[in-house]
Coordinates of C-alpha atoms in Angstrom, one line a residue:
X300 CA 43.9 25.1 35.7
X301 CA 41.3 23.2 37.2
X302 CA 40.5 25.5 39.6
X303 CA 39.9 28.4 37.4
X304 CA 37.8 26.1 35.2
X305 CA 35.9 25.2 37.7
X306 CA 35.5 28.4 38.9
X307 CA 34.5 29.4 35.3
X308 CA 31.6 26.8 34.8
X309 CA 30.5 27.3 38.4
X310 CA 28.1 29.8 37.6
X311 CA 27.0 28.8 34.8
X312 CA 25.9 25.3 36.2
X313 CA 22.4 24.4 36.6
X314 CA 22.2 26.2 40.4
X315 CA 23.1 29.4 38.3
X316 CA 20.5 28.5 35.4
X317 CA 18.2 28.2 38.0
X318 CA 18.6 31.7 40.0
X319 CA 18.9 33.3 36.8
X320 CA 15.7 32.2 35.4
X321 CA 14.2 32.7 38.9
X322 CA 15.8 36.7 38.5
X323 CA 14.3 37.3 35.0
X324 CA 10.6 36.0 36.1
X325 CA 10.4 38.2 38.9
X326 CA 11.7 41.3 36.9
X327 CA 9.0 40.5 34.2
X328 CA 6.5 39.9 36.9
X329 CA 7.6 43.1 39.0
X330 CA 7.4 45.1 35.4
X331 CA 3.9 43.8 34.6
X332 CA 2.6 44.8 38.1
X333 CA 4.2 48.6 37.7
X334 CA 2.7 49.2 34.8
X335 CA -0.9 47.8 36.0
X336 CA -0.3 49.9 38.9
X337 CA 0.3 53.4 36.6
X338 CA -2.3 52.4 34.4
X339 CA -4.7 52.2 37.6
X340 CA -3.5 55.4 38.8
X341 CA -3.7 57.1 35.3
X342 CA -7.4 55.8 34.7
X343 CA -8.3 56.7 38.3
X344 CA -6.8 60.1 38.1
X345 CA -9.1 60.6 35.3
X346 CA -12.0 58.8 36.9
X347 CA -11.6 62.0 40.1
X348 CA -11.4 64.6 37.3
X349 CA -14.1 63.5 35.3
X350 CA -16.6 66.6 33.9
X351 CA -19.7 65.1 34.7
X352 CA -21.6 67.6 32.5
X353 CA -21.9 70.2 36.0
X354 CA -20.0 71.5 39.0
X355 CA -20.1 68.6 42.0
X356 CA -17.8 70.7 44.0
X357 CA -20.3 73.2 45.2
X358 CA -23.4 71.5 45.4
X359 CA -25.6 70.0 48.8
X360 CA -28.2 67.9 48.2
X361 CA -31.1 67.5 50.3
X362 CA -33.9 64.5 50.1
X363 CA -37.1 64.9 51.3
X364 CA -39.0 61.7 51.4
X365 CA -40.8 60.1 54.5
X366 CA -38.9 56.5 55.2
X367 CA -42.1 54.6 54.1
X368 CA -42.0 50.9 52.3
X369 CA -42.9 52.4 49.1
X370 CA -44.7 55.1 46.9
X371 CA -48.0 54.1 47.8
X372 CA -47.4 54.1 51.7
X373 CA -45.7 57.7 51.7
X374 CA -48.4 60.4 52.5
X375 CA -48.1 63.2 50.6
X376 CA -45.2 65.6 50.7
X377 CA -46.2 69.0 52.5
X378 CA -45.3 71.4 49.4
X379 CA -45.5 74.1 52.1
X380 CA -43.2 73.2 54.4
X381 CA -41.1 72.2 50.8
X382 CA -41.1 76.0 50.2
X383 CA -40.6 77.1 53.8
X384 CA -37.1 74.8 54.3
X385 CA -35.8 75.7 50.7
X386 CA -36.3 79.8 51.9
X387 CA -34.6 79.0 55.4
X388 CA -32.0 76.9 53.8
X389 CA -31.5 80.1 50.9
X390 CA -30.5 82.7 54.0
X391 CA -27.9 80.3 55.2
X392 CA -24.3 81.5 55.4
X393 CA -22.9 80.5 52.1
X394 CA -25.8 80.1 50.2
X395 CA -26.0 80.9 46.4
X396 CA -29.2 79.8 45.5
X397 CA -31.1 76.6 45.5
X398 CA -33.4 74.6 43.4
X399 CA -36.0 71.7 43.4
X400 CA -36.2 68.9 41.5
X401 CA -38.2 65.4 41.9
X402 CA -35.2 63.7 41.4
X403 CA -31.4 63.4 41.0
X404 CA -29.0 62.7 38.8
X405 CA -26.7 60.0 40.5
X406 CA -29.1 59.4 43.0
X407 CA -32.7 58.3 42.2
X408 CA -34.6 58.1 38.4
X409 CA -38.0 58.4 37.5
X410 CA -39.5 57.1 34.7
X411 CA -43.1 57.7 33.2
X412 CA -44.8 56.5 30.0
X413 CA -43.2 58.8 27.1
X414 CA -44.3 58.9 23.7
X415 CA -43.0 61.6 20.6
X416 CA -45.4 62.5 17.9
X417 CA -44.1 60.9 14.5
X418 CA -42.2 57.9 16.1
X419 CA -44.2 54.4 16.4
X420 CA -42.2 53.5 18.9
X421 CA -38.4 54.7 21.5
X422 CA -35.4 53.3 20.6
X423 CA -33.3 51.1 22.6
X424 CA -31.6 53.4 25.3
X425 CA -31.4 54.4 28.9
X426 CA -33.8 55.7 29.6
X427 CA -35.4 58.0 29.4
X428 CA -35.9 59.3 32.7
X429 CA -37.6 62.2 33.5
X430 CA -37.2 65.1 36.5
X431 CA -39.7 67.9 37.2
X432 CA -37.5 70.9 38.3
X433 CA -37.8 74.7 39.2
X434 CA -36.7 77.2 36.7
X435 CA -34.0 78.0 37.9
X436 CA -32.4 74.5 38.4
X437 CA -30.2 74.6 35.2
X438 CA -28.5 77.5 37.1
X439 CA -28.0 75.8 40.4
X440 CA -26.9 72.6 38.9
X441 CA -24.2 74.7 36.7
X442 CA -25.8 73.1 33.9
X443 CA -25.7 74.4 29.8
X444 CA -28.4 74.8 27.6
X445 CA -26.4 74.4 24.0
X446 CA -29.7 75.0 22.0
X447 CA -33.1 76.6 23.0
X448 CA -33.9 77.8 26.1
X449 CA -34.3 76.9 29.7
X450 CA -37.5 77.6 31.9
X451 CA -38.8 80.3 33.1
X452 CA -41.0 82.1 34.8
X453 CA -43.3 82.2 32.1
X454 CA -43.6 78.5 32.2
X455 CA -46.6 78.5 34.4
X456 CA -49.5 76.0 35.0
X457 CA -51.9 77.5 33.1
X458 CA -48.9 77.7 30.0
X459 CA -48.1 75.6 27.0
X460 CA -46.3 72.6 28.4
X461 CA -42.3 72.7 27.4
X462 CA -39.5 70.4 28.0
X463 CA -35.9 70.2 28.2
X464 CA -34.1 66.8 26.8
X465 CA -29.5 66.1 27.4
X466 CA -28.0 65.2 24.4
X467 CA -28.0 61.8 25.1
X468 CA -31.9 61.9 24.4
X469 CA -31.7 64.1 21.6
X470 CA -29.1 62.2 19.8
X471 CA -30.9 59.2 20.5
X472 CA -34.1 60.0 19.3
X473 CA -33.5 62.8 17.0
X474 CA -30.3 62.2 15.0
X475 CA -30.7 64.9 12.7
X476 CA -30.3 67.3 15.3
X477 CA -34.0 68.5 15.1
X478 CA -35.0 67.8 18.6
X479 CA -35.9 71.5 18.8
X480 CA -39.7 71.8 18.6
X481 CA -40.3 68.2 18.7
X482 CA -43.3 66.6 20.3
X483 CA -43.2 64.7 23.8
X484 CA -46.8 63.0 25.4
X485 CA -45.6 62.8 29.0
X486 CA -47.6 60.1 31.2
X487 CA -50.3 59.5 29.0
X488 CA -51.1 63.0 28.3
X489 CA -52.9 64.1 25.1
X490 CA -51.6 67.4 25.2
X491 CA -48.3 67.8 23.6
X492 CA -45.3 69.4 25.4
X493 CA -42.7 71.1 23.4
X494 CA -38.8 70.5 23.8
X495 CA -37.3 74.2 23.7
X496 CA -34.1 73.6 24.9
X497 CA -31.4 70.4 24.7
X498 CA -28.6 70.9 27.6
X499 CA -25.2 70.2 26.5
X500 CA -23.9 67.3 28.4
X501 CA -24.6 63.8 28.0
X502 CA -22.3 62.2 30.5
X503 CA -23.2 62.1 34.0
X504 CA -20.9 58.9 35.4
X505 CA -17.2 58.1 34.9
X506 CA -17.9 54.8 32.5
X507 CA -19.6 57.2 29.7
X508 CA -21.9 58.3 28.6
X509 CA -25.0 58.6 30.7
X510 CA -28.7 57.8 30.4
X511 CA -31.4 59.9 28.1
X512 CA -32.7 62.5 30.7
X513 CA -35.5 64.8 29.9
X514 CA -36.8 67.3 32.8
X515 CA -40.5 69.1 32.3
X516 CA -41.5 72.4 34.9
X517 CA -42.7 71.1 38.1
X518 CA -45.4 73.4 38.0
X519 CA -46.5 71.8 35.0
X520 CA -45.9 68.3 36.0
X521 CA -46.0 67.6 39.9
X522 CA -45.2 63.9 39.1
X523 CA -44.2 62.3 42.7
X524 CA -45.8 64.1 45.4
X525 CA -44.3 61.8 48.2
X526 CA -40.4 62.8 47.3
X527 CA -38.6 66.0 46.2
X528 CA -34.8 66.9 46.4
X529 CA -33.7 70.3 47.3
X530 CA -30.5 71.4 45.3
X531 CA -27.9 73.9 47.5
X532 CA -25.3 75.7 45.7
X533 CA -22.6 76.9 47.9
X534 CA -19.8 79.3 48.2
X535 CA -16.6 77.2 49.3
X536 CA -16.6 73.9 51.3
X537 CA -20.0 72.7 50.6
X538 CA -19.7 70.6 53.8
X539 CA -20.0 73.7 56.2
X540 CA -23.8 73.7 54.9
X541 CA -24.8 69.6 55.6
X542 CA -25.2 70.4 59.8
X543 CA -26.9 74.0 59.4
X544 CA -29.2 72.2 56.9
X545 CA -29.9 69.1 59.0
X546 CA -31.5 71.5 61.8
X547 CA -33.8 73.2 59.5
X548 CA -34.7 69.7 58.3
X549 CA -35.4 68.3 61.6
X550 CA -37.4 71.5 62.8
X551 CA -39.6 70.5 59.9
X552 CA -39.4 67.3 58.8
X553 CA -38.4 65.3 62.3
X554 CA -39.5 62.4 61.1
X555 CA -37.0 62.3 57.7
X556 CA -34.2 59.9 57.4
X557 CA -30.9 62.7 58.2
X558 CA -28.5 60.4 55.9
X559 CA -30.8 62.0 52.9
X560 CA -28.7 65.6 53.0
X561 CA -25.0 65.3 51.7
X562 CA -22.3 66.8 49.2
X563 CA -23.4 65.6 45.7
X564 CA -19.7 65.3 45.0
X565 CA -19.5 62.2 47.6
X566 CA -22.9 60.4 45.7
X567 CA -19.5 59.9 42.6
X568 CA -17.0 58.5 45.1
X569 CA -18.7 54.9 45.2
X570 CA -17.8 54.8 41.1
X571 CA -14.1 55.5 42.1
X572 CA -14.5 52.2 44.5
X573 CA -12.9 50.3 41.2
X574 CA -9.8 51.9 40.6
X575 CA -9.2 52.6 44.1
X576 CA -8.9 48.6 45.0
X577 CA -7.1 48.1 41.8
X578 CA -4.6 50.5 42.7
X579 CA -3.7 49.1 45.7
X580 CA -3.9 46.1 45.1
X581 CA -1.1 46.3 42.0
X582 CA 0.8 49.1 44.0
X583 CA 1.2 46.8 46.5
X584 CA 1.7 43.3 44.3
X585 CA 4.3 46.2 42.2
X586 CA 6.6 47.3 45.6
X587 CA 6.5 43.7 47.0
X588 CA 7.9 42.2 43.3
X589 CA 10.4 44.7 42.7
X590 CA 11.8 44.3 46.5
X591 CA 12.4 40.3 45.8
X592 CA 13.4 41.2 42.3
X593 CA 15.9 43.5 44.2
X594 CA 16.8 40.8 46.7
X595 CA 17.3 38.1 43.7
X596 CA 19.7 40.0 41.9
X597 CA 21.6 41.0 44.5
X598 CA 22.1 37.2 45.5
X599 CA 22.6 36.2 41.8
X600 CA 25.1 38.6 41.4
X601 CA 26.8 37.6 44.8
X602 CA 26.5 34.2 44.8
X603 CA 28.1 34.5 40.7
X604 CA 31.0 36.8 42.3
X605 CA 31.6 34.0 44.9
X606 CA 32.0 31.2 42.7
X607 CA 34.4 33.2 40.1
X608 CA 36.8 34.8 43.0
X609 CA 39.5 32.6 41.9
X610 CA 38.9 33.5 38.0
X611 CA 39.2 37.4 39.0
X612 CA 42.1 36.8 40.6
X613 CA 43.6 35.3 37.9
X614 CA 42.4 38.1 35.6
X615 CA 44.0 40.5 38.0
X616 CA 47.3 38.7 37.8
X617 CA 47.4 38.9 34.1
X618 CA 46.8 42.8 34.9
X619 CA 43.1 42.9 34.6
X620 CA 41.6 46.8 36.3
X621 CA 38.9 46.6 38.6
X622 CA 36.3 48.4 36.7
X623 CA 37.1 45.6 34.0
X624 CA 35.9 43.0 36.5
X625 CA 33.3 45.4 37.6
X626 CA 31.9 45.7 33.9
X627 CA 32.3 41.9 33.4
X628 CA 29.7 41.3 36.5
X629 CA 27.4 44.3 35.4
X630 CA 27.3 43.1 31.9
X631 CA 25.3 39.2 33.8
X632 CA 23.2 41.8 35.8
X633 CA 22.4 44.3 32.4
X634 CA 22.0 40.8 30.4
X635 CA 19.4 39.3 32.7
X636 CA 17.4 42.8 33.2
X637 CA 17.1 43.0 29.8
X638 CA 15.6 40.3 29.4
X639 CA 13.5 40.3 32.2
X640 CA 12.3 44.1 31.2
X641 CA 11.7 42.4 27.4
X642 CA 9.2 39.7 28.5
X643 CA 7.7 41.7 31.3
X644 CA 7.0 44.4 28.4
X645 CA 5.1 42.1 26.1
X646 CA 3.5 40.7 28.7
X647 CA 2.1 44.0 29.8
X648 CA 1.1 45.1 26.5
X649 CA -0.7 41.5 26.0
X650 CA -2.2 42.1 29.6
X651 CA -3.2 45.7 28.8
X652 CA -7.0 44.6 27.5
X653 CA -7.6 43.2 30.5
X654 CA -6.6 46.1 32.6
X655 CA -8.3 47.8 30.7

């Protein structure tokens, strides 16, 4: 009888106390680093598909600016040439249409003194910035005008001076929605330019919603005269379009900087650099816990089925089945999984609001 009693308290000495509490840590542990892990991959899954108001997929972006220090030390962009490499660049293979614009969502901002008839002073925002673009830019950019109108032809030097705000800019500064019509003094201006048209999106960046953005003809408003941005929209694989449009650039602008032309989808992929190292990083942490969680139990389990050989064979004198003896070991291994999944759960959900 001694024997089977001490084979009976054997594992549940303080060696088997030990393991056991050893067992459950790393299964809460392991649990807490899976779910950090999906919730990674769920928030960066949604980060890649996030509508960032237009279509990234088919879109080449060109910058033309010389590689001086600063505004003042760049000469004067040659609006010729401008027109010249945007028609070459239109005839390429592949080529839907293409636009100008002074600057680029994602990329670079403008900003200009701004003030609107009836208001003392802007709210607090970002923003705004503004872009002078070519009529058709809404078009190329796959962009919506929910109210009003985009610019036309019509929208000429010599013509009343319009504007186009996002919604970010209208809700901001018009909250009653009558942003159609309102009054804008652009750069110091005293002649008013109209806002006919509010595009739909607001969100241009996977955190939310974006800055206050308003764009103005570039007719109209030449604004910088050192930098403009030519807009490509392509059929397919935009990236069969960077090389072709790298030649034309160097046959007229040799002295440009070449890393200027690229797929506008790649200017989102640095805002992805988050969840990508947090993914890994608790994939990794995840597979590595769970594999010595694995490895624990298994030596729990064995080292417990050691120690209690003498009691089983006792049980299977007294006509005890194997799967009896099986459930009797399962039930330690069920017990302390539980447990482990139970305090790796709430300390998931109380870890959540950092994770997130």
């Amino acid at each position: 009888m001694g024997g089977v009693a001490a084979g009976v308290r054997g594992p549940r000495g303080a060696g088997a106390l030990g393991r056991a509490v050893v067992l459950v840590r790393q299964s809460a542990l392991g649990l807490v680093l899976v779910v950090g892990a999906a919730a990674f991959y769920l928030s960066f899954e949604r980060a890649r598909h996030h509508d960032a108001g237009f279509d990234v997929e088919h879109l080449v972006v060109v910058g033309l600016s010389p590689t001086a220090l600063n505004d003042t030390e760049r000469p004067p962009l040659d609006v010729e040439r401008v027109a010249a490499m945007e028609e070459r660049v239109r005839h390429l293979p592949g080529v839907v249409d293409v636009a100008q614009a002074t600057n680029m969502a994602a990329s670079s901002w403008t900003m200009v003194v701004l003030r609107v008839r009836g208001m003392e002073s802007l709210p607090r925002m970002r923003g705004p910035y503004i872009s002078g673009v070519t009529p058709n830019f809404f078009r190329v950019m796959g962009l919506t005008i929910a109210r009003g109108r985009g610019f036309n032809d019509g929208d000429g030097a010599g013509a009343a001076r319009v504007a186009v705000v996002n919604a970010a800019m209208a809700k901001a500064l018009w909250p009653s929605g009558d942003a159609l019509g309102a009054c804008l003094y652009v750069d110091r201006g005293a002649e008013c330019t109209t806002v006919v048209g509010i595009v739909a999106t607001e969100e241009s960046d996977v955190r939310g919603s974006g800055p206050a953005q308003y764009y103005v003809p570039l007719v109209q408003y030449p604004l910088s005269r050192s930098g403009r941005s030519l807009v490509v929209r392509t059929r397919g694989n935009p990236e069969r379009l960077v090389q072709p449009t790298l030649r034309i650039m160097g046959e007229l602008f040799p002295d440009f900087a070449r890393d200027r032309v690229g797929v506008l989808a790649n200017e989102f992929a640095w805002e992805w650099r988050p969840w990508k190292v947090g993914l890994g990083l608790f994939g990794a942490a995840a597979g590595l816990a769970l594999f010595l969680a694995a490895m624990g139990l298994y030596a729990v389990v064995a080292h417990g089925v050691r120690q209690r050989e003498h009691e089983f064979g006792i049980r299977r004198a007294l006509g005890a089945r194997v799967p009896d003896l099986v459930r009797l070991v399962m039930a330690q291994v069920v017990a302390l999984g539980a447990i482990g999944i139970v305090l790796g759960a709430a300390a998931a959900y109380w870890g959540a609001r950092f994770v997130k």
